[in-house]
Amino acid sequence: MRSTTTHHLVMPAASSGVLIAAYLLLRPYGDAGSPTSPEAAAAYASTWWVVAHLAGALGLVQLARVGLRIDDLLGTTTTMIARWAGLAGATLVLPVYGAETFGLHSVGQAAATDPSVMSLVAGVRGQEHPAGMTIFGLGLLLLAVSGIATALAWRGAVRSGRWTGPVWAATPLAVGAALVLPQFFLPPAGRVAFGVAYAAAAALLAVTAQWAGSRGGAGAPFVPAVEVRA
């Protein structure tokens, strides 16, 4: 058992917002037209491709940590869903992000001397094997479930008087989590706009967790009803 406060939500929420925004703002979009074009090869070969995709992967991990931390705080059935859906979701998306980050970067670099290697793009992305896109899509759906469960848990804690603050403070981030999958089908401008909106939603939860928090003051310790799980 250990004491904890809503302050434990601040870092994972804020960092998820910053990292997802960085991913979509810094990502080269040369592959927006065709994933095998010379422009796409240049995008893959860019250092910013690696930096941006690492930020995106870490941003989703931090989203999962929001669910983990709220379960540490409340220890309810809803927060248990937030925890395990988030952890499972992050685990499933990371292999595909690894292929996108490093596999396509290597393909893009090799394409400078041998353009034929661009034929490997679909395979690296898992589009030629049903398991690749399946685990990626399932992982993002589980992260959406985690975000929604987190919002429901926050709402319940405020309505019960356990915490202070707006009951809807976690709802925008839940919406952002649910839209991570659809945003992949948007044009570059739409994806950038999503990144900014996601960061704002995450900042709202972080600020609320910092300045509202548990009854008795933002910094008042709260002892979970159940033992914190690893």
mmCIF file of C-alpha atoms in Angstrom:
data_model
loop_
_atom_site.group_PDB
_atom_site.id
_atom_site.type_symbol
_atom_site.label_atom_id
_atom_site.label_comp_id
_atom_site.label_asym_id
_atom_site.label_seq_id
_atom_site.Cartn_x
_atom_site.Cartn_y
_atom_site.Cartn_z
ATOM 1 C CA MET A 1 0.000 0.000 0.000
ATOM 2 C CA ARG A 2 1.188 3.536 -0.665
ATOM 3 C CA SER A 3 -0.336 6.985 -0.658
ATOM 4 C CA THR A 4 -0.927 8.686 -3.967
ATOM 5 C CA THR A 5 -2.748 11.751 -5.307
ATOM 6 C CA THR A 6 -4.243 12.910 -8.574
ATOM 7 C CA HIS A 7 -0.863 14.555 -9.207
ATOM 8 C CA HIS A 8 0.235 11.141 -10.459
ATOM 9 C CA LEU A 9 -1.955 11.720 -13.527
ATOM 10 C CA VAL A 10 -0.209 14.953 -14.469
ATOM 11 C CA MET A 11 3.013 13.646 -15.996
ATOM 12 C CA PRO A 12 1.610 10.806 -18.139
ATOM 13 C CA ALA A 13 -1.269 12.972 -19.417
ATOM 14 C CA ALA A 14 0.895 15.998 -20.218
ATOM 15 C CA SER A 15 3.707 13.958 -21.778
ATOM 16 C CA SER A 16 1.258 11.983 -23.914
ATOM 17 C CA GLY A 17 -0.114 15.241 -25.299
ATOM 18 C CA VAL A 18 3.312 16.735 -26.003
ATOM 19 C CA LEU A 19 4.638 13.556 -27.617
ATOM 20 C CA ILE A 20 1.630 12.921 -29.859
ATOM 21 C CA ALA A 21 1.657 16.559 -30.984
ATOM 22 C CA ALA A 22 5.404 16.326 -31.680
ATOM 23 C CA TYR A 23 4.856 13.136 -33.674
ATOM 24 C CA LEU A 24 2.287 14.677 -35.982
ATOM 25 C CA LEU A 25 3.973 18.076 -36.266
ATOM 26 C CA LEU A 26 7.512 16.780 -36.931
ATOM 27 C CA ARG A 27 6.628 13.771 -39.091
ATOM 28 C CA PRO A 28 7.658 14.187 -42.778
ATOM 29 C CA TYR A 29 4.583 13.674 -44.969
ATOM 30 C CA GLY A 30 6.312 12.794 -48.219
ATOM 31 C CA ASP A 31 4.439 9.492 -48.244
ATOM 32 C CA ALA A 32 1.017 11.185 -48.191
ATOM 33 C CA GLY A 33 0.589 10.875 -51.950
ATOM 34 C CA SER A 34 2.180 7.507 -52.625
ATOM 35 C CA PRO A 35 4.021 5.320 -50.098
ATOM 36 C CA THR A 36 6.538 4.237 -52.753
ATOM 37 C CA SER A 37 7.276 7.576 -54.436
ATOM 38 C CA PRO A 38 10.671 9.350 -54.392
ATOM 39 C CA GLU A 39 9.120 11.864 -51.975
ATOM 40 C CA ALA A 40 8.151 9.000 -49.684
ATOM 41 C CA ALA A 41 11.692 7.604 -49.848
ATOM 42 C CA ALA A 42 13.072 10.986 -48.791
ATOM 43 C CA ALA A 43 10.583 11.135 -45.907
ATOM 44 C CA TYR A 44 11.536 7.666 -44.681
ATOM 45 C CA ALA A 45 15.247 8.471 -44.905
ATOM 46 C CA SER A 46 14.874 11.666 -42.873
ATOM 47 C CA THR A 47 16.092 11.763 -39.278
ATOM 48 C CA TRP A 48 12.813 13.495 -38.439
ATOM 49 C CA TRP A 49 10.985 10.331 -39.487
ATOM 50 C CA VAL A 50 12.711 8.426 -36.681
ATOM 51 C CA VAL A 51 12.349 11.219 -34.127
ATOM 52 C CA ALA A 52 8.664 11.729 -34.883
ATOM 53 C CA HIS A 53 7.727 8.059 -34.795
ATOM 54 C CA LEU A 54 9.603 7.468 -31.555
ATOM 55 C CA ALA A 55 7.646 10.384 -30.092
ATOM 56 C CA GLY A 56 4.395 8.841 -31.332
ATOM 57 C CA ALA A 57 5.169 5.448 -29.835
ATOM 58 C CA LEU A 58 6.130 6.982 -26.494
ATOM 59 C CA GLY A 59 3.017 9.169 -26.573
ATOM 60 C CA LEU A 60 0.809 6.098 -26.790
ATOM 61 C CA VAL A 61 2.749 4.444 -23.975
ATOM 62 C CA GLN A 62 2.101 7.521 -21.829
ATOM 63 C CA LEU A 63 -1.592 7.325 -22.704
ATOM 64 C CA ALA A 64 -1.563 3.762 -21.375
ATOM 65 C CA ARG A 65 0.141 5.036 -18.225
ATOM 66 C CA VAL A 66 -2.781 7.408 -17.597
ATOM 67 C CA GLY A 67 -4.991 4.338 -17.287
ATOM 68 C CA LEU A 68 -2.445 2.622 -15.079
ATOM 69 C CA ARG A 69 -2.195 5.609 -12.735
ATOM 70 C CA ILE A 70 -5.929 6.118 -12.371
ATOM 71 C CA ASP A 71 -6.199 2.455 -11.410
ATOM 72 C CA ASP A 72 -3.494 3.052 -8.804
ATOM 73 C CA LEU A 73 -5.627 5.922 -7.488
ATOM 74 C CA LEU A 74 -9.069 4.344 -7.425
ATOM 75 C CA GLY A 75 -8.778 0.576 -7.802
ATOM 76 C CA THR A 76 -12.246 -0.009 -9.268
ATOM 77 C CA THR A 77 -13.478 -2.369 -11.952
ATOM 78 C CA THR A 78 -13.586 0.510 -14.434
ATOM 79 C CA THR A 79 -10.032 1.564 -13.680
ATOM 80 C CA MET A 80 -8.859 -2.032 -13.952
ATOM 81 C CA ILE A 81 -10.202 -1.975 -17.520
ATOM 82 C CA ALA A 82 -8.341 1.297 -18.108
ATOM 83 C CA ARG A 83 -5.124 -0.275 -16.823
ATOM 84 C CA TRP A 84 -5.134 -3.554 -18.681
ATOM 85 C CA ALA A 85 -6.646 -2.270 -21.932
ATOM 86 C CA GLY A 86 -3.983 0.440 -21.993
ATOM 87 C CA LEU A 87 -1.111 -1.918 -21.274
ATOM 88 C CA ALA A 88 -2.327 -4.468 -23.832
ATOM 89 C CA GLY A 89 -2.947 -1.753 -26.415
ATOM 90 C CA ALA A 90 0.514 -0.241 -26.050
ATOM 91 C CA THR A 91 2.101 -3.696 -26.260
ATOM 92 C CA LEU A 92 0.304 -4.448 -29.528
ATOM 93 C CA VAL A 93 1.063 -1.152 -31.306
ATOM 94 C CA LEU A 94 4.771 -0.994 -30.464
ATOM 95 C CA PRO A 95 5.973 -3.723 -32.895
ATOM 96 C CA VAL A 96 4.327 -1.928 -35.819
ATOM 97 C CA TYR A 97 5.730 1.422 -34.699
ATOM 98 C CA GLY A 98 9.158 -0.195 -34.544
ATOM 99 C CA ALA A 99 8.851 -1.360 -38.151
ATOM 100 C CA GLU A 100 7.621 2.065 -39.258
ATOM 101 C CA THR A 101 10.380 3.851 -37.375
ATOM 102 C CA PHE A 102 13.456 1.822 -38.200
ATOM 103 C CA GLY A 103 12.406 -0.494 -41.017
ATOM 104 C CA LEU A 104 11.103 2.238 -43.305
ATOM 105 C CA HIS A 105 14.008 4.497 -42.361
ATOM 106 C CA SER A 106 16.421 1.836 -43.617
ATOM 107 C CA VAL A 107 14.353 1.337 -46.772
ATOM 108 C CA GLY A 108 14.366 5.070 -47.446
ATOM 109 C CA GLN A 109 18.137 5.268 -47.028
ATOM 110 C CA ALA A 110 18.706 2.275 -49.306
ATOM 111 C CA ALA A 111 16.391 3.759 -51.940
ATOM 112 C CA ALA A 112 18.922 6.527 -52.574
ATOM 113 C CA THR A 113 21.060 4.002 -54.464
ATOM 114 C CA ASP A 114 18.477 1.320 -55.302
ATOM 115 C CA PRO A 115 14.922 2.650 -55.829
ATOM 116 C CA SER A 116 13.617 -0.906 -56.271
ATOM 117 C CA VAL A 117 13.775 -1.460 -52.497
ATOM 118 C CA MET A 118 10.684 0.713 -52.186
ATOM 119 C CA SER A 119 8.711 -2.384 -53.127
ATOM 120 C CA LEU A 120 9.380 -3.544 -49.566
ATOM 121 C CA VAL A 121 7.320 -0.751 -48.014
ATOM 122 C CA ALA A 122 4.032 -2.678 -47.850
ATOM 123 C CA GLY A 123 5.779 -5.666 -46.302
ATOM 124 C CA VAL A 124 7.563 -3.570 -43.688
ATOM 125 C CA ARG A 125 4.272 -1.945 -42.744
ATOM 126 C CA GLY A 126 2.639 -5.333 -42.347
ATOM 127 C CA GLN A 127 0.175 -4.702 -45.151
ATOM 128 C CA GLU A 128 1.099 -7.975 -46.841
ATOM 129 C CA HIS A 129 0.383 -10.028 -43.724
ATOM 130 C CA PRO A 130 -2.963 -9.844 -41.897
ATOM 131 C CA ALA A 131 -1.329 -10.051 -38.474
ATOM 132 C CA GLY A 132 0.468 -6.720 -38.845
ATOM 133 C CA MET A 133 -2.495 -4.437 -39.384
ATOM 134 C CA THR A 134 -4.690 -6.589 -37.131
ATOM 135 C CA ILE A 135 -2.534 -6.186 -34.033
ATOM 136 C CA PHE A 136 -2.005 -2.498 -34.770
ATOM 137 C CA GLY A 137 -5.727 -1.802 -35.150
ATOM 138 C CA LEU A 138 -6.592 -3.916 -32.116
ATOM 139 C CA GLY A 139 -3.948 -2.135 -30.068
ATOM 140 C CA LEU A 140 -5.348 1.293 -30.947
ATOM 141 C CA LEU A 141 -8.872 0.143 -30.140
ATOM 142 C CA LEU A 142 -7.710 -1.085 -26.738
ATOM 143 C CA LEU A 143 -6.050 2.274 -26.073
ATOM 144 C CA ALA A 144 -9.365 3.919 -26.947
ATOM 145 C CA VAL A 145 -11.107 1.646 -24.438
ATOM 146 C CA SER A 146 -8.519 2.635 -21.832
ATOM 147 C CA GLY A 147 -9.120 6.330 -22.484
ATOM 148 C CA ILE A 148 -12.895 5.957 -22.250
ATOM 149 C CA ALA A 149 -12.642 3.915 -19.043
ATOM 150 C CA THR A 150 -10.359 6.586 -17.587
ATOM 151 C CA ALA A 151 -12.909 9.286 -18.368
ATOM 152 C CA LEU A 152 -15.717 7.260 -16.791
ATOM 153 C CA ALA A 153 -13.614 6.639 -13.683
ATOM 154 C CA TRP A 154 -12.778 10.343 -13.364
ATOM 155 C CA ARG A 155 -16.433 11.265 -13.755
ATOM 156 C CA GLY A 156 -17.451 8.748 -11.117
ATOM 157 C CA ALA A 157 -14.817 9.939 -8.652
ATOM 158 C CA VAL A 158 -15.919 13.580 -8.991
ATOM 159 C CA ARG A 159 -19.631 12.779 -8.764
ATOM 160 C CA SER A 160 -19.087 10.678 -5.652
ATOM 161 C CA GLY A 161 -17.235 13.525 -3.982
ATOM 162 C CA ARG A 162 -13.952 11.653 -3.883
ATOM 163 C CA TRP A 163 -12.252 14.181 -6.160
ATOM 164 C CA THR A 164 -12.888 17.799 -7.061
ATOM 165 C CA GLY A 165 -12.903 19.371 -10.510
ATOM 166 C CA PRO A 166 -15.077 19.205 -13.642
ATOM 167 C CA VAL A 167 -16.655 15.812 -14.237
ATOM 168 C CA TRP A 168 -15.782 16.102 -17.929
ATOM 169 C CA ALA A 169 -12.065 16.905 -17.490
ATOM 170 C CA ALA A 170 -10.915 13.511 -18.838
ATOM 171 C CA THR A 171 -13.539 13.291 -21.593
ATOM 172 C CA PRO A 172 -11.640 15.238 -24.302
ATOM 173 C CA LEU A 173 -8.621 12.965 -23.887
ATOM 174 C CA ALA A 174 -10.924 9.942 -24.150
ATOM 175 C CA VAL A 175 -12.220 11.345 -27.434
ATOM 176 C CA GLY A 176 -8.634 11.898 -28.567
ATOM 177 C CA ALA A 177 -7.744 8.306 -27.685
ATOM 178 C CA ALA A 178 -10.733 7.058 -29.677
ATOM 179 C CA LEU A 179 -9.671 9.126 -32.705
ATOM 180 C CA VAL A 180 -6.040 7.992 -32.862
ATOM 181 C CA LEU A 181 -6.968 5.219 -35.293
ATOM 182 C CA PRO A 182 -9.202 7.305 -37.629
ATOM 183 C CA GLN A 183 -6.647 10.142 -37.818
ATOM 184 C CA PHE A 184 -4.301 7.903 -39.822
ATOM 185 C CA PHE A 185 -6.714 8.314 -42.759
ATOM 186 C CA LEU A 186 -6.665 12.127 -42.666
ATOM 187 C CA PRO A 187 -4.569 14.334 -44.961
ATOM 188 C CA PRO A 188 -1.437 15.881 -43.414
ATOM 189 C CA ALA A 189 -3.197 19.102 -42.338
ATOM 190 C CA GLY A 190 -5.905 17.088 -40.601
ATOM 191 C CA ARG A 191 -3.340 14.949 -38.793
ATOM 192 C CA VAL A 192 -1.462 18.015 -37.578
ATOM 193 C CA ALA A 193 -4.720 19.556 -36.365
ATOM 194 C CA PHE A 194 -5.531 16.343 -34.532
ATOM 195 C CA GLY A 195 -2.137 16.417 -32.823
ATOM 196 C CA VAL A 196 -2.740 19.950 -31.561
ATOM 197 C CA ALA A 197 -6.257 19.090 -30.368
ATOM 198 C CA TYR A 198 -4.993 15.937 -28.638
ATOM 199 C CA ALA A 199 -2.316 17.948 -26.829
ATOM 200 C CA ALA A 200 -4.938 20.447 -25.644
ATOM 201 C CA ALA A 201 -7.145 17.621 -24.337
ATOM 202 C CA ALA A 202 -4.220 16.046 -22.495
ATOM 203 C CA ALA A 203 -3.222 19.424 -21.040
ATOM 204 C CA LEU A 204 -6.767 19.932 -19.742
ATOM 205 C CA LEU A 205 -6.617 16.686 -17.780
ATOM 206 C CA ALA A 206 -3.096 17.407 -16.540
ATOM 207 C CA VAL A 207 -3.985 20.903 -15.318
ATOM 208 C CA THR A 208 -7.181 19.686 -13.667
ATOM 209 C CA ALA A 209 -5.341 16.842 -11.934
ATOM 210 C CA GLN A 210 -2.735 19.323 -10.709
ATOM 211 C CA TRP A 211 -5.048 22.023 -9.395
ATOM 212 C CA ALA A 212 -8.238 20.170 -8.468
ATOM 213 C CA GLY A 213 -7.483 16.689 -7.267
ATOM 214 C CA SER A 214 -8.727 14.831 -4.233
ATOM 215 C CA ARG A 215 -10.998 16.200 -1.558
ATOM 216 C CA GLY A 216 -9.032 18.073 1.018
ATOM 217 C CA GLY A 217 -6.799 19.849 -1.484
ATOM 218 C CA ALA A 218 -4.839 19.157 -4.617
ATOM 219 C CA GLY A 219 -1.922 17.758 -2.710
ATOM 220 C CA ALA A 220 -3.847 15.765 -0.135
ATOM 221 C CA PRO A 221 -2.756 12.128 -0.099
ATOM 222 C CA PHE A 222 -5.257 9.479 -1.027
ATOM 223 C CA VAL A 223 -4.778 5.861 -0.036
ATOM 224 C CA PRO A 224 -6.182 3.441 -2.640
ATOM 225 C CA ALA A 225 -8.779 0.934 -1.533
ATOM 226 C CA VAL A 226 -6.703 -1.882 -2.997
ATOM 227 C CA GLU A 227 -3.033 -2.632 -3.177
ATOM 228 C CA VAL A 228 -1.275 -0.977 -6.086
ATOM 229 C CA ARG A 229 -0.460 -3.537 -8.760
ATOM 230 C CA ALA A 230 2.737 -3.589 -10.811
#
